mmCIF file with all atom_site columns, C-alpha atoms in Angstrom:
data_model
loop_
_atom_site.group_PDB
_atom_site.id
_atom_site.type_symbol
_atom_site.label_atom_id
_atom_site.label_alt_id
_atom_site.label_comp_id
_atom_site.label_asym_id
_atom_site.label_entity_id
_atom_site.label_seq_id
_atom_site.pdbx_PDB_ins_code
_atom_site.Cartn_x
_atom_site.Cartn_y
_atom_site.Cartn_z
_atom_site.occupancy
_atom_site.B_iso_or_equiv
_atom_site.pdbx_formal_charge
_atom_site.auth_seq_id
_atom_site.auth_comp_id
_atom_site.auth_asym_id
_atom_site.auth_atom_id
_atom_site.pdbx_PDB_model_num
ATOM 1   C CA . GLY A 1 1   ? -0.009  0.017  0.003   1.00 88.00 ? 1   GLY A CA 1
ATOM 2   C CA . ASP A 1 2   ? 0.885   3.630  -0.191  1.00 91.00 ? 2   ASP A CA 1
ATOM 3   C CA . SER A 1 3   ? 3.268   5.020  2.465   1.00 95.00 ? 3   SER A CA 1
ATOM 4   C CA . VAL A 1 4   ? 5.239   8.025  3.494   1.00 97.00 ? 4   VAL A CA 1
ATOM 5   C CA . THR A 1 5   ? 8.592   8.026  5.417   1.00 97.00 ? 5   THR A CA 1
ATOM 6   C CA . GLN A 1 6   ? 9.930   11.147 7.090   1.00 96.00 ? 6   GLN A CA 1
ATOM 7   C CA . MET A 1 7   ? 13.208  11.681 8.779   1.00 87.00 ? 7   MET A CA 1
ATOM 8   C CA . GLU A 1 8   ? 13.080  11.148 12.475  1.00 83.00 ? 8   GLU A CA 1
ATOM 9   C CA . GLY A 1 9   ? 13.219  14.056 14.763  1.00 86.00 ? 9   GLY A CA 1
ATOM 10  C CA . PRO A 1 10  ? 13.455  16.106 16.758  1.00 94.00 ? 10  PRO A CA 1
ATOM 11  C CA . VAL A 1 11  ? 15.345  18.504 14.587  1.00 96.00 ? 11  VAL A CA 1
ATOM 12  C CA . THR A 1 12  ? 17.050  21.306 16.636  1.00 97.00 ? 12  THR A CA 1
ATOM 13  C CA . LEU A 1 13  ? 18.349  24.256 14.743  1.00 97.00 ? 13  LEU A CA 1
ATOM 14  C CA . SER A 1 14  ? 19.638  27.802 15.597  1.00 98.00 ? 14  SER A CA 1
ATOM 15  C CA . GLU A 1 15  ? 17.708  30.728 14.233  1.00 97.00 ? 15  GLU A CA 1
ATOM 16  C CA . GLU A 1 16  ? 18.656  31.643 10.618  1.00 97.00 ? 16  GLU A CA 1
ATOM 17  C CA . ALA A 1 17  ? 19.925  28.153 9.967   1.00 98.00 ? 17  ALA A CA 1
ATOM 18  C CA . PHE A 1 18  ? 19.034  26.139 6.809   1.00 98.00 ? 18  PHE A CA 1
ATOM 19  C CA . LEU A 1 19  ? 16.426  23.476 7.218   1.00 97.00 ? 19  LEU A CA 1
ATOM 20  C CA . THR A 1 20  ? 15.836  20.342 5.388   1.00 97.00 ? 20  THR A CA 1
ATOM 21  C CA . ILE A 1 21  ? 13.304  17.729 6.385   1.00 97.00 ? 21  ILE A CA 1
ATOM 22  C CA . ASN A 1 22  ? 13.532  14.575 4.229   1.00 97.00 ? 22  ASN A CA 1
ATOM 23  C CA . CYS A 1 23  ? 10.361  12.831 2.896   1.00 98.00 ? 23  CYS A CA 1
ATOM 24  C CA . THR A 1 24  ? 10.124  9.790  0.649   1.00 98.00 ? 24  THR A CA 1
ATOM 25  C CA . TYR A 1 25  ? 7.077   7.991  -0.575  1.00 97.00 ? 25  TYR A CA 1
ATOM 26  C CA . THR A 1 26  ? 5.833   4.710  -2.048  1.00 95.00 ? 26  THR A CA 1
ATOM 27  C CA . ALA A 1 27  ? 2.595   4.897  -4.103  1.00 92.00 ? 27  ALA A CA 1
ATOM 28  C CA . THR A 1 28  ? 0.855   3.482  -7.106  1.00 86.00 ? 28  THR A CA 1
ATOM 29  C CA . GLY A 1 29  ? 0.748   5.925  -9.911  1.00 86.00 ? 29  GLY A CA 1
ATOM 30  C CA . TYR A 1 30  ? 1.354   9.674  -9.406  1.00 89.00 ? 30  TYR A CA 1
ATOM 31  C CA . PRO A 1 31  ? 0.068   10.868 -6.054  1.00 94.00 ? 31  PRO A CA 1
ATOM 32  C CA . SER A 1 32  ? -0.422  14.389 -5.006  1.00 95.00 ? 32  SER A CA 1
ATOM 33  C CA . LEU A 1 33  ? 2.159   15.506 -2.269  1.00 97.00 ? 33  LEU A CA 1
ATOM 34  C CA . PHE A 1 34  ? 1.586   17.837 0.668   1.00 97.00 ? 34  PHE A CA 1
ATOM 35  C CA . TRP A 1 35  ? 3.434   19.337 3.618   1.00 98.00 ? 35  TRP A CA 1
ATOM 36  C CA . TYR A 1 36  ? 1.238   20.169 6.646   1.00 98.00 ? 36  TYR A CA 1
ATOM 37  C CA . VAL A 1 37  ? 2.503   21.964 9.763   1.00 97.00 ? 37  VAL A CA 1
ATOM 38  C CA . GLN A 1 38  ? 1.051   21.722 13.261  1.00 97.00 ? 38  GLN A CA 1
ATOM 39  C CA . TYR A 1 39  ? 1.859   24.298 15.894  1.00 95.00 ? 39  TYR A CA 1
ATOM 40  C CA . PRO A 1 40  ? 1.525   23.366 19.593  1.00 91.00 ? 40  PRO A CA 1
ATOM 41  C CA . GLY A 1 41  ? -2.087  22.949 20.561  1.00 88.00 ? 41  GLY A CA 1
ATOM 42  C CA . GLU A 1 42  ? -3.532  23.656 17.167  1.00 91.00 ? 42  GLU A CA 1
ATOM 43  C CA . GLY A 1 43  ? -4.847  21.703 14.093  1.00 93.00 ? 43  GLY A CA 1
ATOM 44  C CA . LEU A 1 44  ? -2.893  21.043 10.924  1.00 95.00 ? 44  LEU A CA 1
ATOM 45  C CA . GLN A 1 45  ? -2.310  23.890 8.387   1.00 96.00 ? 45  GLN A CA 1
ATOM 46  C CA . LEU A 1 46  ? -1.545  23.073 4.777   1.00 96.00 ? 46  LEU A CA 1
ATOM 47  C CA . LEU A 1 47  ? 1.916   24.459 4.117   1.00 97.00 ? 47  LEU A CA 1
ATOM 48  C CA . LEU A 1 48  ? 2.431   23.605 0.388   1.00 97.00 ? 48  LEU A CA 1
ATOM 49  C CA . LYS A 1 49  ? 1.477   21.062 -2.205  1.00 96.00 ? 49  LYS A CA 1
ATOM 50  C CA . ALA A 1 50  ? 2.547   19.628 -5.570  1.00 97.00 ? 50  ALA A CA 1
ATOM 51  C CA . THR A 1 51  ? 0.448   17.543 -7.902  1.00 94.00 ? 51  THR A CA 1
ATOM 52  C CA . LYS A 1 52  ? 2.836   16.389 -10.529 1.00 93.00 ? 52  LYS A CA 1
ATOM 53  C CA . ALA A 1 53  ? 6.502   15.514 -11.159 1.00 94.00 ? 53  ALA A CA 1
ATOM 54  C CA . ASP A 1 54  ? 8.940   18.530 -11.011 1.00 95.00 ? 54  ASP A CA 1
ATOM 55  C CA . ASP A 1 55  ? 6.247   20.762 -9.468  1.00 96.00 ? 55  ASP A CA 1
ATOM 56  C CA . LYS A 1 56  ? 7.627   22.990 -6.801  1.00 97.00 ? 56  LYS A CA 1
ATOM 57  C CA . GLY A 1 57  ? 5.381   23.951 -3.960  1.00 97.00 ? 57  GLY A CA 1
ATOM 58  C CA . SER A 1 58  ? 6.311   27.091 -1.923  1.00 97.00 ? 58  SER A CA 1
ATOM 59  C CA . ASN A 1 59  ? 4.845   29.178 0.877   1.00 97.00 ? 59  ASN A CA 1
ATOM 60  C CA . LYS A 1 60  ? 6.258   31.428 3.684   1.00 95.00 ? 60  LYS A CA 1
ATOM 61  C CA . GLY A 1 61  ? 9.751   30.776 2.631   1.00 97.00 ? 61  GLY A CA 1
ATOM 62  C CA . PHE A 1 62  ? 9.290   26.937 2.673   1.00 98.00 ? 62  PHE A CA 1
ATOM 63  C CA . GLU A 1 63  ? 9.839   24.968 -0.614  1.00 98.00 ? 63  GLU A CA 1
ATOM 64  C CA . ALA A 1 64  ? 9.512   21.336 -1.696  1.00 98.00 ? 64  ALA A CA 1
ATOM 65  C CA . THR A 1 65  ? 9.983   19.798 -5.195  1.00 98.00 ? 65  THR A CA 1
ATOM 66  C CA . TYR A 1 66  ? 8.173   16.648 -6.384  1.00 97.00 ? 66  TYR A CA 1
ATOM 67  C CA . ARG A 1 67  ? 10.916  14.369 -7.507  1.00 97.00 ? 67  ARG A CA 1
ATOM 68  C CA . LYS A 1 68  ? 9.445   11.239 -9.184  1.00 94.00 ? 68  LYS A CA 1
ATOM 69  C CA . GLU A 1 69  ? 12.809  9.741  -9.957  1.00 95.00 ? 69  GLU A CA 1
ATOM 70  C CA . THR A 1 70  ? 13.772  9.578  -6.259  1.00 96.00 ? 70  THR A CA 1
ATOM 71  C CA . THR A 1 71  ? 10.095  9.450  -4.936  1.00 96.00 ? 71  THR A CA 1
ATOM 72  C CA . SER A 1 72  ? 10.866  12.382 -2.602  1.00 97.00 ? 72  SER A CA 1
ATOM 73  C CA . PHE A 1 73  ? 9.389   15.579 -1.488  1.00 98.00 ? 73  PHE A CA 1
ATOM 74  C CA . HIS A 1 74  ? 11.968  17.122 0.845   1.00 98.00 ? 74  HIS A CA 1
ATOM 75  C CA . LEU A 1 75  ? 10.997  20.348 2.796   1.00 98.00 ? 75  LEU A CA 1
ATOM 76  C CA . GLU A 1 76  ? 13.502  23.184 2.767   1.00 98.00 ? 76  GLU A CA 1
ATOM 77  C CA . LYS A 1 77  ? 13.838  26.685 4.232   1.00 98.00 ? 77  LYS A CA 1
ATOM 78  C CA . GLY A 1 78  ? 16.804  28.931 3.843   1.00 97.00 ? 78  GLY A CA 1
ATOM 79  C CA . SER A 1 79  ? 16.630  30.703 7.205   1.00 96.00 ? 79  SER A CA 1
ATOM 80  C CA . VAL A 1 80  ? 14.404  29.318 10.020  1.00 98.00 ? 80  VAL A CA 1
ATOM 81  C CA . GLN A 1 81  ? 12.919  31.378 12.796  1.00 97.00 ? 81  GLN A CA 1
ATOM 82  C CA . VAL A 1 82  ? 11.812  30.618 16.305  1.00 97.00 ? 82  VAL A CA 1
ATOM 83  C CA . SER A 1 83  ? 8.185   30.864 15.143  1.00 96.00 ? 83  SER A CA 1
ATOM 84  C CA . ASP A 1 84  ? 8.803   27.975 12.798  1.00 97.00 ? 84  ASP A CA 1
ATOM 85  C CA . SER A 1 85  ? 9.010   25.552 15.705  1.00 97.00 ? 85  SER A CA 1
ATOM 86  C CA . ALA A 1 86  ? 6.214   22.980 15.137  1.00 97.00 ? 86  ALA A CA 1
ATOM 87  C CA . VAL A 1 87  ? 5.577   19.495 13.941  1.00 97.00 ? 87  VAL A CA 1
ATOM 88  C CA . TYR A 1 88  ? 5.795   18.986 10.112  1.00 98.00 ? 88  TYR A CA 1
ATOM 89  C CA . PHE A 1 89  ? 3.926   16.214 8.390   1.00 98.00 ? 89  PHE A CA 1
ATOM 90  C CA . CYS A 1 90  ? 4.559   14.973 4.823   1.00 98.00 ? 90  CYS A CA 1
ATOM 91  C CA . ALA A 1 91  ? 1.478   13.457 3.244   1.00 97.00 ? 91  ALA A CA 1
ATOM 92  C CA . LEU A 1 92  ? 0.361   11.987 -0.052  1.00 95.00 ? 92  LEU A CA 1
ATOM 93  C CA . SER A 1 93  ? -2.969  11.520 -1.657  1.00 93.00 ? 93  SER A CA 1
ATOM 94  C CA . GLY A 1 94  ? -3.249  8.764  -4.243  1.00 87.00 ? 94  GLY A CA 1
ATOM 95  C CA . HIS A 1 95  ? -5.827  6.807  -6.094  1.00 81.00 ? 95  HIS A CA 1
ATOM 96  C CA . THR A 1 96  ? -7.941  6.188  -3.006  1.00 82.00 ? 96  THR A CA 1
ATOM 97  C CA . GLY A 1 97  ? -8.154  9.882  -2.231  1.00 83.00 ? 97  GLY A CA 1
ATOM 98  C CA . LYS A 1 98  ? -7.123  9.257  1.366   1.00 91.00 ? 98  LYS A CA 1
ATOM 99  C CA . LEU A 1 99  ? -4.413  11.314 2.938   1.00 94.00 ? 99  LEU A CA 1
ATOM 100 C CA . ILE A 1 100 ? -1.511  9.165  4.005   1.00 95.00 ? 100 ILE A CA 1
ATOM 101 C CA . PHE A 1 101 ? 0.800   10.863 6.584   1.00 97.00 ? 101 PHE A CA 1
ATOM 102 C CA . GLY A 1 102 ? 4.358   10.350 7.503   1.00 97.00 ? 102 GLY A CA 1
ATOM 103 C CA . GLN A 1 103 ? 5.092   10.138 11.243  1.00 97.00 ? 103 GLN A CA 1
ATOM 104 C CA . GLY A 1 104 ? 5.916   13.794 11.555  1.00 97.00 ? 104 GLY A CA 1
ATOM 105 C CA . THR A 1 105 ? 9.074   15.626 12.268  1.00 97.00 ? 105 THR A CA 1
ATOM 106 C CA . THR A 1 106 ? 9.343   17.964 15.250  1.00 97.00 ? 106 THR A CA 1
ATOM 107 C CA . LEU A 1 107 ? 11.391  21.086 14.565  1.00 97.00 ? 107 LEU A CA 1
ATOM 108 C CA . GLN A 1 108 ? 12.676  23.211 17.423  1.00 97.00 ? 108 GLN A CA 1
ATOM 109 C CA . VAL A 1 109 ? 14.429  26.480 16.569  1.00 97.00 ? 109 VAL A CA 1
ATOM 110 C CA . LYS A 1 110 ? 16.443  28.182 19.279  1.00 97.00 ? 110 LYS A CA 1
ATOM 111 C CA . PRO A 1 111 ? 17.255  31.864 19.408  1.00 96.00 ? 111 PRO A CA 1
ATOM 112 C CA . ASP B 2 1   ? -13.967 32.386 4.507   1.00 57.00 ? 1   ASP B CA 1
ATOM 113 C CA . THR B 2 2   ? -11.387 29.729 4.479   1.00 62.00 ? 2   THR B CA 1
ATOM 114 C CA . GLU B 2 3   ? -11.863 28.413 7.832   1.00 91.00 ? 3   GLU B CA 1
ATOM 115 C CA . VAL B 2 4   ? -13.042 25.153 9.413   1.00 96.00 ? 4   VAL B CA 1
ATOM 116 C CA . THR B 2 5   ? -14.345 25.749 12.862  1.00 97.00 ? 5   THR B CA 1
ATOM 117 C CA . GLN B 2 6   ? -14.837 23.088 15.652  1.00 97.00 ? 6   GLN B CA 1
ATOM 118 C CA . THR B 2 7   ? -16.656 23.161 18.960  1.00 97.00 ? 7   THR B CA 1
ATOM 119 C CA . PRO B 2 8   ? -16.035 22.732 21.732  1.00 97.00 ? 8   PRO B CA 1
ATOM 120 C CA . LYS B 2 9   ? -12.225 23.343 21.966  1.00 96.00 ? 9   LYS B CA 1
ATOM 121 C CA . HIS B 2 10  ? -11.960 21.036 25.069  1.00 97.00 ? 10  HIS B CA 1
ATOM 122 C CA . LEU B 2 11  ? -14.279 18.346 26.302  1.00 97.00 ? 11  LEU B CA 1
ATOM 123 C CA . VAL B 2 12  ? -14.104 16.215 29.476  1.00 96.00 ? 12  VAL B CA 1
ATOM 124 C CA . MET B 2 13  ? -16.573 13.320 29.686  1.00 93.00 ? 13  MET B CA 1
ATOM 125 C CA . GLY B 2 14  ? -17.245 10.218 31.775  1.00 91.00 ? 14  GLY B CA 1
ATOM 126 C CA . MET B 2 15  ? -17.647 6.828  30.275  1.00 90.00 ? 15  MET B CA 1
ATOM 127 C CA . THR B 2 16  ? -21.373 6.881  30.542  1.00 89.00 ? 16  THR B CA 1
ATOM 128 C CA . ASN B 2 17  ? -21.901 10.313 29.071  1.00 90.00 ? 17  ASN B CA 1
ATOM 129 C CA . LYS B 2 18  ? -23.194 11.276 25.669  1.00 95.00 ? 18  LYS B CA 1
ATOM 130 C CA . LYS B 2 19  ? -21.644 14.283 23.934  1.00 96.00 ? 19  LYS B CA 1
ATOM 131 C CA . SER B 2 20  ? -21.314 15.582 20.480  1.00 97.00 ? 20  SER B CA 1
ATOM 132 C CA . LEU B 2 21  ? -18.434 17.321 18.536  1.00 98.00 ? 21  LEU B CA 1
ATOM 133 C CA . LYS B 2 22  ? -19.416 19.829 15.972  1.00 98.00 ? 22  LYS B CA 1
ATOM 134 C CA . CYS B 2 23  ? -17.656 21.096 12.758  1.00 98.00 ? 23  CYS B CA 1
ATOM 135 C CA . GLU B 2 24  ? -18.611 23.723 10.355  1.00 98.00 ? 24  GLU B CA 1
ATOM 136 C CA . GLN B 2 25  ? -17.163 25.085 7.104   1.00 97.00 ? 25  GLN B CA 1
ATOM 137 C CA . HIS B 2 26  ? -18.415 27.812 4.674   1.00 90.00 ? 26  HIS B CA 1
ATOM 138 C CA . MET B 2 27  ? -16.115 27.174 1.767   1.00 94.00 ? 27  MET B CA 1
ATOM 139 C CA . GLY B 2 28  ? -18.610 25.304 -0.279  1.00 94.00 ? 28  GLY B CA 1
ATOM 140 C CA . HIS B 2 29  ? -16.667 22.141 0.109   1.00 95.00 ? 29  HIS B CA 1
ATOM 141 C CA . ARG B 2 30  ? -18.585 18.832 -0.524  1.00 95.00 ? 30  ARG B CA 1
ATOM 142 C CA . ALA B 2 31  ? -16.270 16.477 1.234   1.00 95.00 ? 31  ALA B CA 1
ATOM 143 C CA . MET B 2 32  ? -15.778 16.442 5.100   1.00 97.00 ? 32  MET B CA 1
ATOM 144 C CA . TYR B 2 33  ? -13.641 14.184 7.303   1.00 97.00 ? 33  TYR B CA 1
ATOM 145 C CA . TRP B 2 34  ? -13.115 13.245 10.834  1.00 98.00 ? 34  TRP B CA 1
ATOM 146 C CA . TYR B 2 35  ? -9.648  12.296 12.134  1.00 98.00 ? 35  TYR B CA 1
ATOM 147 C CA . LYS B 2 36  ? -8.327  11.161 15.472  1.00 98.00 ? 36  LYS B CA 1
ATOM 148 C CA . GLN B 2 37  ? -4.809  12.197 16.575  1.00 98.00 ? 37  GLN B CA 1
ATOM 149 C CA . LYS B 2 38  ? -2.953  10.888 19.584  1.00 96.00 ? 38  LYS B CA 1
ATOM 150 C CA . ALA B 2 39  ? -0.066  12.705 20.997  1.00 93.00 ? 39  ALA B CA 1
ATOM 151 C CA . LYS B 2 40  ? 3.083   12.710 18.920  1.00 88.00 ? 40  LYS B CA 1
ATOM 152 C CA . LYS B 2 41  ? 1.347   10.713 16.110  1.00 95.00 ? 41  LYS B CA 1
ATOM 153 C CA . PRO B 2 42  ? -0.115  11.645 12.696  1.00 97.00 ? 42  PRO B CA 1
ATOM 154 C CA . PRO B 2 43  ? -3.899  11.885 12.334  1.00 97.00 ? 43  PRO B CA 1
ATOM 155 C CA . GLU B 2 44  ? -5.797  8.785  11.625  1.00 97.00 ? 44  GLU B CA 1
ATOM 156 C CA . LEU B 2 45  ? -8.848  8.827  9.346   1.00 97.00 ? 45  LEU B CA 1
ATOM 157 C CA . MET B 2 46  ? -12.092 7.910  10.843  1.00 97.00 ? 46  MET B CA 1
ATOM 158 C CA . PHE B 2 47  ? -14.938 8.938  8.557   1.00 97.00 ? 47  PHE B CA 1
ATOM 159 C CA . VAL B 2 48  ? -15.433 10.551 5.153   1.00 96.00 ? 48  VAL B CA 1
ATOM 160 C CA . TYR B 2 49  ? -18.627 12.239 3.853   1.00 96.00 ? 49  TYR B CA 1
ATOM 161 C CA . SER B 2 50  ? -19.000 13.073 0.294   1.00 95.00 ? 50  SER B CA 1
ATOM 162 C CA . TYR B 2 51  ? -22.069 15.165 -0.745  1.00 95.00 ? 51  TYR B CA 1
ATOM 163 C CA . GLU B 2 52  ? -23.610 14.528 2.706   1.00 95.00 ? 52  GLU B CA 1
ATOM 164 C CA . LYS B 2 53  ? -23.297 10.795 2.437   1.00 96.00 ? 53  LYS B CA 1
ATOM 165 C CA . LEU B 2 54  ? -20.995 8.543  4.449   1.00 95.00 ? 54  LEU B CA 1
ATOM 166 C CA . SER B 2 55  ? -18.541 7.170  1.943   1.00 94.00 ? 55  SER B CA 1
ATOM 167 C CA . ILE B 2 56  ? -15.768 5.800  4.190   1.00 92.00 ? 56  ILE B CA 1
ATOM 168 C CA . ASN B 2 57  ? -15.845 4.374  7.713   1.00 93.00 ? 57  ASN B CA 1
ATOM 169 C CA . GLU B 2 58  ? -12.459 3.111  8.780   1.00 93.00 ? 58  GLU B CA 1
ATOM 170 C CA . SER B 2 59  ? -13.817 0.332  10.961  1.00 93.00 ? 59  SER B CA 1
ATOM 171 C CA . VAL B 2 60  ? -14.462 2.820  13.725  1.00 95.00 ? 60  VAL B CA 1
ATOM 172 C CA . PRO B 2 61  ? -16.280 1.434  16.872  1.00 95.00 ? 61  PRO B CA 1
ATOM 173 C CA . SER B 2 62  ? -19.870 2.081  17.014  1.00 95.00 ? 62  SER B CA 1
ATOM 174 C CA . ARG B 2 63  ? -19.474 4.277  20.083  1.00 96.00 ? 63  ARG B CA 1
ATOM 175 C CA . PHE B 2 64  ? -18.526 6.941  17.542  1.00 97.00 ? 64  PHE B CA 1
ATOM 176 C CA . SER B 2 65  ? -21.460 7.987  15.397  1.00 97.00 ? 65  SER B CA 1
ATOM 177 C CA . PRO B 2 66  ? -21.018 10.633 12.611  1.00 98.00 ? 66  PRO B CA 1
ATOM 178 C CA . GLU B 2 67  ? -23.720 12.751 11.193  1.00 97.00 ? 67  GLU B CA 1
ATOM 179 C CA . CYS B 2 68  ? -23.738 15.276 8.259   1.00 97.00 ? 68  CYS B CA 1
ATOM 180 C CA . PRO B 2 69  ? -27.059 17.313 8.615   1.00 95.00 ? 69  PRO B CA 1
ATOM 181 C CA . ASN B 2 70  ? -26.139 19.548 5.555   1.00 93.00 ? 70  ASN B CA 1
ATOM 182 C CA . SER B 2 71  ? -23.143 20.361 3.377   1.00 90.00 ? 71  SER B CA 1
ATOM 183 C CA . SER B 2 72  ? -21.654 22.754 5.858   1.00 95.00 ? 72  SER B CA 1
ATOM 184 C CA . LEU B 2 73  ? -21.977 20.856 9.056   1.00 97.00 ? 73  LEU B CA 1
ATOM 185 C CA . LEU B 2 74  ? -20.516 17.669 10.465  1.00 98.00 ? 74  LEU B CA 1
ATOM 186 C CA . ASN B 2 75  ? -21.173 16.157 13.830  1.00 98.00 ? 75  ASN B CA 1
ATOM 187 C CA . LEU B 2 76  ? -19.513 13.314 15.706  1.00 98.00 ? 76  LEU B CA 1
ATOM 188 C CA . HIS B 2 77  ? -21.789 11.701 18.464  1.00 98.00 ? 77  HIS B CA 1
ATOM 189 C CA . LEU B 2 78  ? -19.923 10.075 21.314  1.00 97.00 ? 78  LEU B CA 1
ATOM 190 C CA . HIS B 2 79  ? -21.453 7.532  23.650  1.00 95.00 ? 79  HIS B CA 1
ATOM 191 C CA . ALA B 2 80  ? -19.923 5.062  26.191  1.00 93.00 ? 80  ALA B CA 1
ATOM 192 C CA . LEU B 2 81  ? -16.396 6.065  25.348  1.00 94.00 ? 81  LEU B CA 1
ATOM 193 C CA . GLN B 2 82  ? -13.288 4.471  26.876  1.00 95.00 ? 82  GLN B CA 1
ATOM 194 C CA . PRO B 2 83  ? -10.269 6.338  28.326  1.00 95.00 ? 83  PRO B CA 1
ATOM 195 C CA . GLU B 2 84  ? -8.142  5.149  25.346  1.00 96.00 ? 84  GLU B CA 1
ATOM 196 C CA . ASP B 2 85  ? -10.589 7.326  23.161  1.00 97.00 ? 85  ASP B CA 1
ATOM 197 C CA . SER B 2 86  ? -8.920  10.393 24.732  1.00 97.00 ? 86  SER B CA 1
ATOM 198 C CA . ALA B 2 87  ? -7.255  12.240 21.817  1.00 97.00 ? 87  ALA B CA 1
ATOM 199 C CA . LEU B 2 88  ? -7.439  15.396 19.641  1.00 98.00 ? 88  LEU B CA 1
ATOM 200 C CA . TYR B 2 89  ? -10.364 15.017 17.154  1.00 98.00 ? 89  TYR B CA 1
ATOM 201 C CA . LEU B 2 90  ? -9.860  16.953 13.977  1.00 98.00 ? 90  LEU B CA 1
ATOM 202 C CA . CYS B 2 91  ? -12.365 17.814 11.200  1.00 98.00 ? 91  CYS B CA 1
ATOM 203 C CA . ALA B 2 92  ? -11.300 18.619 7.723   1.00 97.00 ? 92  ALA B CA 1
ATOM 204 C CA . SER B 2 93  ? -12.963 19.577 4.426   1.00 96.00 ? 93  SER B CA 1
ATOM 205 C CA . SER B 2 94  ? -12.033 19.605 0.842   1.00 95.00 ? 94  SER B CA 1
ATOM 206 C CA . GLN B 2 95  ? -13.678 20.659 -2.437  1.00 94.00 ? 95  GLN B CA 1
ATOM 207 C CA . GLU B 2 96  ? -14.365 17.080 -3.202  1.00 91.00 ? 96  GLU B CA 1
ATOM 208 C CA . THR B 2 97  ? -12.785 13.631 -2.503  1.00 91.00 ? 97  THR B CA 1
ATOM 209 C CA . GLY B 2 98  ? -9.976  12.662 -4.641  1.00 87.00 ? 98  GLY B CA 1
ATOM 210 C CA . GLN B 2 99  ? -6.192  13.023 -4.818  1.00 84.00 ? 99  GLN B CA 1
ATOM 211 C CA . TYR B 2 100 ? -5.951  16.563 -6.201  1.00 86.00 ? 100 TYR B CA 1
ATOM 212 C CA . ASN B 2 101 ? -8.202  18.128 -3.447  1.00 88.00 ? 101 ASN B CA 1
ATOM 213 C CA . GLU B 2 102 ? -6.241  19.506 -0.511  1.00 91.00 ? 102 GLU B CA 1
ATOM 214 C CA . GLN B 2 103 ? -7.866  19.126 2.836   1.00 95.00 ? 103 GLN B CA 1
ATOM 215 C CA . PHE B 2 104 ? -8.300  22.016 5.207   1.00 95.00 ? 104 PHE B CA 1
ATOM 216 C CA . PHE B 2 105 ? -8.257  21.196 9.007   1.00 96.00 ? 105 PHE B CA 1
ATOM 217 C CA . GLY B 2 106 ? -10.025 22.805 11.928  1.00 96.00 ? 106 GLY B CA 1
ATOM 218 C CA . PRO B 2 107 ? -8.240  23.489 15.198  1.00 96.00 ? 107 PRO B CA 1
ATOM 219 C CA . GLY B 2 108 ? -9.584  20.272 16.827  1.00 97.00 ? 108 GLY B CA 1
ATOM 220 C CA . THR B 2 109 ? -11.440 19.244 19.899  1.00 98.00 ? 109 THR B CA 1
ATOM 221 C CA . ARG B 2 110 ? -9.243  17.900 22.748  1.00 97.00 ? 110 ARG B CA 1
ATOM 222 C CA . LEU B 2 111 ? -11.263 15.100 24.316  1.00 97.00 ? 111 LEU B CA 1
ATOM 223 C CA . THR B 2 112 ? -10.470 13.597 27.711  1.00 97.00 ? 112 THR B CA 1
ATOM 224 C CA . VAL B 2 113 ? -12.417 10.439 28.760  1.00 96.00 ? 113 VAL B CA 1
ATOM 225 C CA . LEU B 2 114 ? -12.383 9.837  32.582  1.00 93.00 ? 114 LEU B CA 1
#
């Protein structure tokens, strides 16, 4: 079945550091890919998405590129802020239409 | 309006109580979802409604009973819950079901079962 694998956390960075959170997937066909962010005590917010190979999703300084050849959708940000501290979920939606989530990666940014 | 709202924000109930969670969206979305999220875990799908009809039930125990009174509202009726049902319950909506439709989540109801 479809699945998503994320790098294990927690990830701890200093403010203004470069962020990469790895995400790889297994799916039948060509799924849509998403990054969601969950701040403490809140629901999930859609951060960015990509629906076909080589698409780049971007939002609030975050970027991710749909790489079909490596079945990856890594999340990057050039300079993180303390306010970016949250849990980040990579997810796919395939032929079933269900959202399949990775396990989540906790990011902590220190001043 | 691009918001999904949920009430109440917090709920504490005993194992013999009956309570309901409510979810509302005014984005004209025709698909609505209930998820359960335990601490430090991803959300788990419970139910999917498409055009006000239940389309997916992920083998959820009958003590959870969903209801979709109209295209903007989604309820989750709770009865005879167990302490292990304590979790964050998230509602989501999307334009329609299907892989190209991103889901928008509400803030959740944090449920504690005593």
